[in-house]
PDB file of C-alpha atoms and ligand atoms in Angstrom:
ATOM      1  CA  UNK N 217       0.000   0.000   0.000  1.00  0.00           C
ATOM      2  CA  UNK N 218       1.249   3.450  -0.884  1.00  0.00           C
ATOM      3  CA  UNK N 219       2.241   5.609   2.063  1.00  0.00           C
ATOM      4  CA  UNK N 220       0.104   8.729   2.112  1.00  0.00           C
ATOM      5  CA  UNK N 221       1.558  11.359   4.412  1.00  0.00           C
ATOM      6  CA  UNK N 222       0.668  14.726   2.958  1.00  0.00           C
ATOM      7  CA  UNK N 223      -2.754  16.192   2.275  1.00  0.00           C
ATOM      8  CA  UNK N 224      -1.922  16.566  -1.391  1.00  0.00           C
ATOM      9  CA  UNK N 225      -1.709  12.802  -1.576  1.00  0.00           C
ATOM     10  CA  UNK N 226      -5.442  12.768  -0.940  1.00  0.00           C
ATOM     11  CA  UNK N 227      -6.652  15.898  -2.644  1.00  0.00           C
ATOM     12  CA  UNK N 228      -5.277  16.868  -6.048  1.00  0.00           C
ATOM     13  CA  UNK N 229      -6.415  20.445  -5.288  1.00  0.00           C
ATOM     14  CA  UNK N 230      -3.561  20.946  -2.846  1.00  0.00           C
ATOM     15  CA  UNK N 231      -0.665  22.015  -5.027  1.00  0.00           C
ATOM     16  CA  UNK N 232       1.281  23.193  -2.022  1.00  0.00           C
ATOM     17  CA  UNK N 233       0.511  22.596   1.608  1.00  0.00           C
ATOM     18  CA  UNK N 234       0.132  24.668   3.660  1.00  0.00           C
ATOM     19  CA  UNK N 235      -0.840  27.398   1.176  1.00  0.00           C
ATOM     20  CA  UNK N 236       1.763  30.173   0.968  1.00  0.00           C
ATOM     21  CA  UNK N 237       1.485  32.800   3.688  1.00  0.00           C
ATOM     22  CA  UNK N 238      -0.975  30.864   5.809  1.00  0.00           C
ATOM     23  CA  UNK N 239      -0.785  28.687   8.832  1.00  0.00           C
ATOM     24  CA  UNK N 240      -3.343  26.285   7.525  1.00  0.00           C
ATOM     25  CA  UNK N 241      -4.881  23.897   9.967  1.00  0.00           C
ATOM     26  CA  UNK N 242      -4.645  20.236   9.089  1.00  0.00           C
ATOM     27  CA  UNK N 243      -7.554  18.980   7.079  1.00  0.00           C
ATOM     28  CA  UNK N 244      -8.324  16.234   9.589  1.00  0.00           C
ATOM     29  CA  UNK N 245     -10.938  16.642  12.268  1.00  0.00           C
ATOM     30  CA  UNK N 246     -12.421  19.790  10.761  1.00  0.00           C
ATOM     31  CA  UNK N 247     -15.508  19.578  12.989  1.00  0.00           C
ATOM     32  CA  UNK N 248     -15.826  21.447  16.277  1.00  0.00           C
ATOM     33  CA  UNK N 249     -13.858  20.495  19.366  1.00  0.00           C
ATOM     34  CA  UNK N 250     -16.790  18.875  21.220  1.00  0.00           C
ATOM     35  CA  UNK N 251     -17.726  16.792  18.168  1.00  0.00           C
ATOM     36  CA  UNK N 252     -14.125  15.707  17.568  1.00  0.00           C
ATOM     37  CA  UNK N 253     -13.426  14.820  21.201  1.00  0.00           C
ATOM     38  CA  UNK N 254     -16.850  13.206  21.608  1.00  0.00           C
ATOM     39  CA  UNK N 255     -16.204  10.899  18.678  1.00  0.00           C
ATOM     40  CA  UNK N 256     -12.833  10.011  20.186  1.00  0.00           C
ATOM     41  CA  UNK N 257     -14.423   9.208  23.540  1.00  0.00           C
ATOM     42  CA  UNK N 258     -16.927   6.965  21.780  1.00  0.00           C
ATOM     43  CA  UNK N 259     -14.038   5.178  20.051  1.00  0.00           C
ATOM     44  CA  UNK N 260     -14.991   6.441  16.592  1.00  0.00           C
ATOM     45  CA  UNK N 261     -12.630   8.166  14.182  1.00  0.00           C
ATOM     46  CA  UNK N 262     -12.450  11.805  15.393  1.00  0.00           C
ATOM     47  CA  UNK N 263     -12.358  13.046  11.820  1.00  0.00           C
ATOM     48  CA  UNK N 264     -15.337  11.279  10.241  1.00  0.00           C
ATOM     49  CA  UNK N 265     -17.014   9.351  13.082  1.00  0.00           C
ATOM     50  CA  UNK N 266     -17.815   6.506  10.714  1.00  0.00           C
ATOM     51  CA  UNK N 267     -15.108   3.969  11.551  1.00  0.00           C
ATOM     52  CA  UNK N 268     -13.565   2.724  14.806  1.00  0.00           C
ATOM     53  CA  UNK N 269     -10.270   4.180  16.060  1.00  0.00           C
ATOM     54  CA  UNK N 270      -9.180   0.987  17.734  1.00  0.00           C
ATOM     55  CA  UNK N 271      -8.203  -2.325  16.248  1.00  0.00           C
ATOM     56  CA  UNK N 272      -8.813  -4.322  19.397  1.00  0.00           C
ATOM     57  CA  UNK N 273      -8.634  -2.861  22.896  1.00  0.00           C
ATOM     58  CA  UNK N 274      -6.018  -0.091  22.586  1.00  0.00           C
ATOM     59  CA  UNK N 275      -4.256  -0.772  19.281  1.00  0.00           C
ATOM     60  CA  UNK N 276      -4.905   2.160  16.952  1.00  0.00           C
ATOM     61  CA  UNK N 277      -5.660   1.723  13.269  1.00  0.00           C
ATOM     62  CA  UNK N 278      -2.782   3.180  11.250  1.00  0.00           C
ATOM     63  CA  UNK N 279      -5.327   4.907   8.971  1.00  0.00           C
ATOM     64  CA  UNK N 280      -9.032   5.452   9.485  1.00  0.00           C
ATOM     65  CA  UNK N 281     -10.817   2.732   7.538  1.00  0.00           C
ATOM     66  CA  UNK N 282     -13.333   5.257   6.228  1.00  0.00           C
ATOM     67  CA  UNK N 283     -11.534   8.606   5.703  1.00  0.00           C
ATOM     68  CA  UNK N 284      -7.844   7.547   5.934  1.00  0.00           C
ATOM     69  CA  UNK N 285      -7.082  10.035   8.739  1.00  0.00           C
ATOM     70  CA  UNK N 286      -3.596   9.215  10.071  1.00  0.00           C
ATOM     71  CA  UNK N 287      -4.772   7.908  13.449  1.00  0.00           C
ATOM     72  CA  UNK N 288      -1.674   5.773  13.959  1.00  0.00           C
ATOM     73  CA  UNK N 289       0.623   8.795  13.668  1.00  0.00           C
ATOM     74  CA  UNK N 290      -0.902  10.583  16.662  1.00  0.00           C
ATOM     75  CA  UNK N 291       1.452  10.334  19.645  1.00  0.00           C
ATOM     76  CA  UNK N 292      -0.978   9.957  22.532  1.00  0.00           C
ATOM     77  CA  UNK N 293       1.833   8.467  24.692  1.00  0.00           C
ATOM     78  CA  UNK N 294       1.277   8.910  28.435  1.00  0.00           C
ATOM     79  CA  UNK N 295      -1.665  11.287  28.308  1.00  0.00           C
ATOM     80  CA  UNK N 296      -4.490   8.685  28.232  1.00  0.00           C
ATOM     81  CA  UNK N 297      -3.484   6.841  31.431  1.00  0.00           C
ATOM     82  CA  UNK N 298      -2.872  10.174  33.162  1.00  0.00           C
ATOM     83  CA  UNK N 299      -6.344  11.449  32.247  1.00  0.00           C
ATOM     84  CA  UNK N 300      -8.009   8.121  33.019  1.00  0.00           C
ATOM     85  CA  UNK N 301      -6.418   7.965  36.483  1.00  0.00           C
ATOM     86  CA  UNK N 302      -7.229  11.617  37.156  1.00  0.00           C
ATOM     87  CA  UNK N 303     -10.925  10.940  36.536  1.00  0.00           C
ATOM     88  CA  UNK N 304     -11.305   7.458  37.998  1.00  0.00           C
ATOM     89  CA  UNK N 305      -9.298   8.066  41.176  1.00  0.00           C
ATOM     90  CA  UNK N 306     -11.361  11.143  42.021  1.00  0.00           C
ATOM     91  CA  UNK N 307     -14.441   8.909  42.041  1.00  0.00           C
ATOM     92  CA  UNK N 308     -12.556   6.253  43.988  1.00  0.00           C
ATOM     93  CA  UNK N 309     -11.598   8.876  46.568  1.00  0.00           C
ATOM     94  CA  UNK N 310     -15.287   9.189  47.463  1.00  0.00           C
ATOM     95  CA  UNK N 311     -15.399   5.487  48.379  1.00  0.00           C
ATOM     96  CA  UNK N 312     -12.176   5.819  50.357  1.00  0.00           C
ATOM     97  CA  UNK N 313     -13.691   8.673  52.377  1.00  0.00           C
ATOM     98  CA  UNK N 314     -16.899   6.661  52.967  1.00  0.00           C
ATOM     99  CA  UNK N 315     -14.793   3.724  54.091  1.00  0.00           C
ATOM    100  CA  UNK N 316     -12.669   5.660  56.569  1.00  0.00           C
ATOM    101  CA  UNK N 317     -15.610   7.619  57.901  1.00  0.00           C
ATOM    102  CA  UNK N 318     -17.312   4.305  58.597  1.00  0.00           C
ATOM    103  CA  UNK N 319     -20.351   4.972  56.378  1.00  0.00           C
ATOM    104  CA  UNK N 320     -19.688   1.918  54.269  1.00  0.00           C
ATOM    105  CA  UNK N 321     -17.754  -1.262  55.010  1.00  0.00           C
ATOM    106  CA  UNK N 322     -18.059  -3.831  52.223  1.00  0.00           C
ATOM    107  CA  UNK N 323     -17.738  -7.504  53.066  1.00  0.00           C
ATOM    108  CA  UNK N 324     -14.935  -9.531  51.530  1.00  0.00           C
ATOM    109  CA  UNK N 325     -17.123 -10.637  48.597  1.00  0.00           C
ATOM    110  CA  UNK N 326     -18.406  -7.124  47.901  1.00  0.00           C
ATOM    111  CA  UNK N 327     -14.860  -5.779  48.174  1.00  0.00           C
ATOM    112  CA  UNK N 328     -13.828  -8.257  45.478  1.00  0.00           C
ATOM    113  CA  UNK N 329     -16.720  -7.211  43.256  1.00  0.00           C
ATOM    114  CA  UNK N 330     -15.864  -3.537  43.744  1.00  0.00           C
ATOM    115  CA  UNK N 331     -12.196  -4.179  42.919  1.00  0.00           C
ATOM    116  CA  UNK N 332     -13.168  -6.011  39.716  1.00  0.00           C
ATOM    117  CA  UNK N 333     -15.511  -3.124  38.843  1.00  0.00           C
ATOM    118  CA  UNK N 334     -12.687  -0.657  39.474  1.00  0.00           C
ATOM    119  CA  UNK N 335     -10.425  -2.568  37.095  1.00  0.00           C
ATOM    120  CA  UNK N 336     -13.116  -2.611  34.381  1.00  0.00           C
ATOM    121  CA  UNK N 337     -13.870   1.094  34.862  1.00  0.00           C
ATOM    122  CA  UNK N 338     -10.146   1.907  34.611  1.00  0.00           C
ATOM    123  CA  UNK N 339      -9.915  -0.073  31.364  1.00  0.00           C
ATOM    124  CA  UNK N 340     -12.965   1.642  29.892  1.00  0.00           C
ATOM    125  CA  UNK N 341     -11.736   5.075  31.002  1.00  0.00           C
ATOM    126  CA  UNK N 342      -8.316   4.432  29.483  1.00  0.00           C
ATOM    127  CA  UNK N 343      -9.844   3.577  26.117  1.00  0.00           C
ATOM    128  CA  UNK N 344     -12.101   6.645  26.188  1.00  0.00           C
ATOM    129  CA  UNK N 345      -9.215   8.905  27.224  1.00  0.00           C
ATOM    130  CA  UNK N 346      -7.014   7.527  24.461  1.00  0.00           C
ATOM    131  CA  UNK N 347      -9.737   8.166  21.897  1.00  0.00           C
ATOM    132  CA  UNK N 348     -10.169  11.711  23.174  1.00  0.00           C
ATOM    133  CA  UNK N 349      -6.418  12.398  23.117  1.00  0.00           C
ATOM    134  CA  UNK N 350      -6.140  11.079  19.563  1.00  0.00           C
ATOM    135  CA  UNK N 351      -9.010  13.386  18.612  1.00  0.00           C
ATOM    136  CA  UNK N 352      -7.214  16.360  20.163  1.00  0.00           C
ATOM    137  CA  UNK N 353      -3.921  15.444  18.486  1.00  0.00           C
ATOM    138  CA  UNK N 354      -5.648  14.995  15.139  1.00  0.00           C
ATOM    139  CA  UNK N 355      -7.360  18.367  15.411  1.00  0.00           C
ATOM    140  CA  UNK N 356      -4.104  20.076  16.408  1.00  0.00           C
ATOM    141  CA  UNK N 357      -2.254  18.241  13.653  1.00  0.00           C
ATOM    142  CA  UNK N 358       0.358  17.056  16.155  1.00  0.00           C
ATOM    143  CA  UNK N 359       1.742  14.232  14.129  1.00  0.00           C
ATOM    144  CA  UNK N 360       4.561  12.024  15.316  1.00  0.00           C
ATOM    145  CA  UNK N 361       7.794  13.197  13.683  1.00  0.00           C
ATOM    146  CA  UNK N 362       9.084   9.735  12.957  1.00  0.00           C
ATOM    147  CA  UNK N 363       6.282   7.256  12.210  1.00  0.00           C
ATOM    148  CA  UNK N 364       8.507   4.453  13.463  1.00  0.00           C
ATOM    149  CA  UNK N 365       9.613   6.312  16.578  1.00  0.00           C
TER     150      UNK N 365
HETATM  151 ZN1   ZN B1337     -12.277   8.610   9.675  1.00  0.00          ZN
END
């Protein structure tokens, strides 16, 4: 398959990119921020919303299957786990406070169920955060410098 890195590879109209004298935004994810990030959170391509971002749990499609947005080139790196933990642990903190204040003491079985739920919620939050970060990166055009790096 031919590597397509520049917008002109997709649109014959782009003779030079970005157009002279402009700081043109990337063509990907042209919709508004809430739409772009919302699609990412839902695990859909932030650019078109018609195809999934992920090939499996967290593996990102190199190109969107529908619009060929360069999803795989977006360096989400450490941001998704950071965001996921920031959100999930704030909710967890509520349970910790309840526990220490003595409002709620789960039995051993319930504690196990809650721990399993926590793990599942963390996994779901991580996937949503990664989708959102890829949406943000795509909209900002923050492509990885070296696709193999
Ligand atoms: Zn797409």
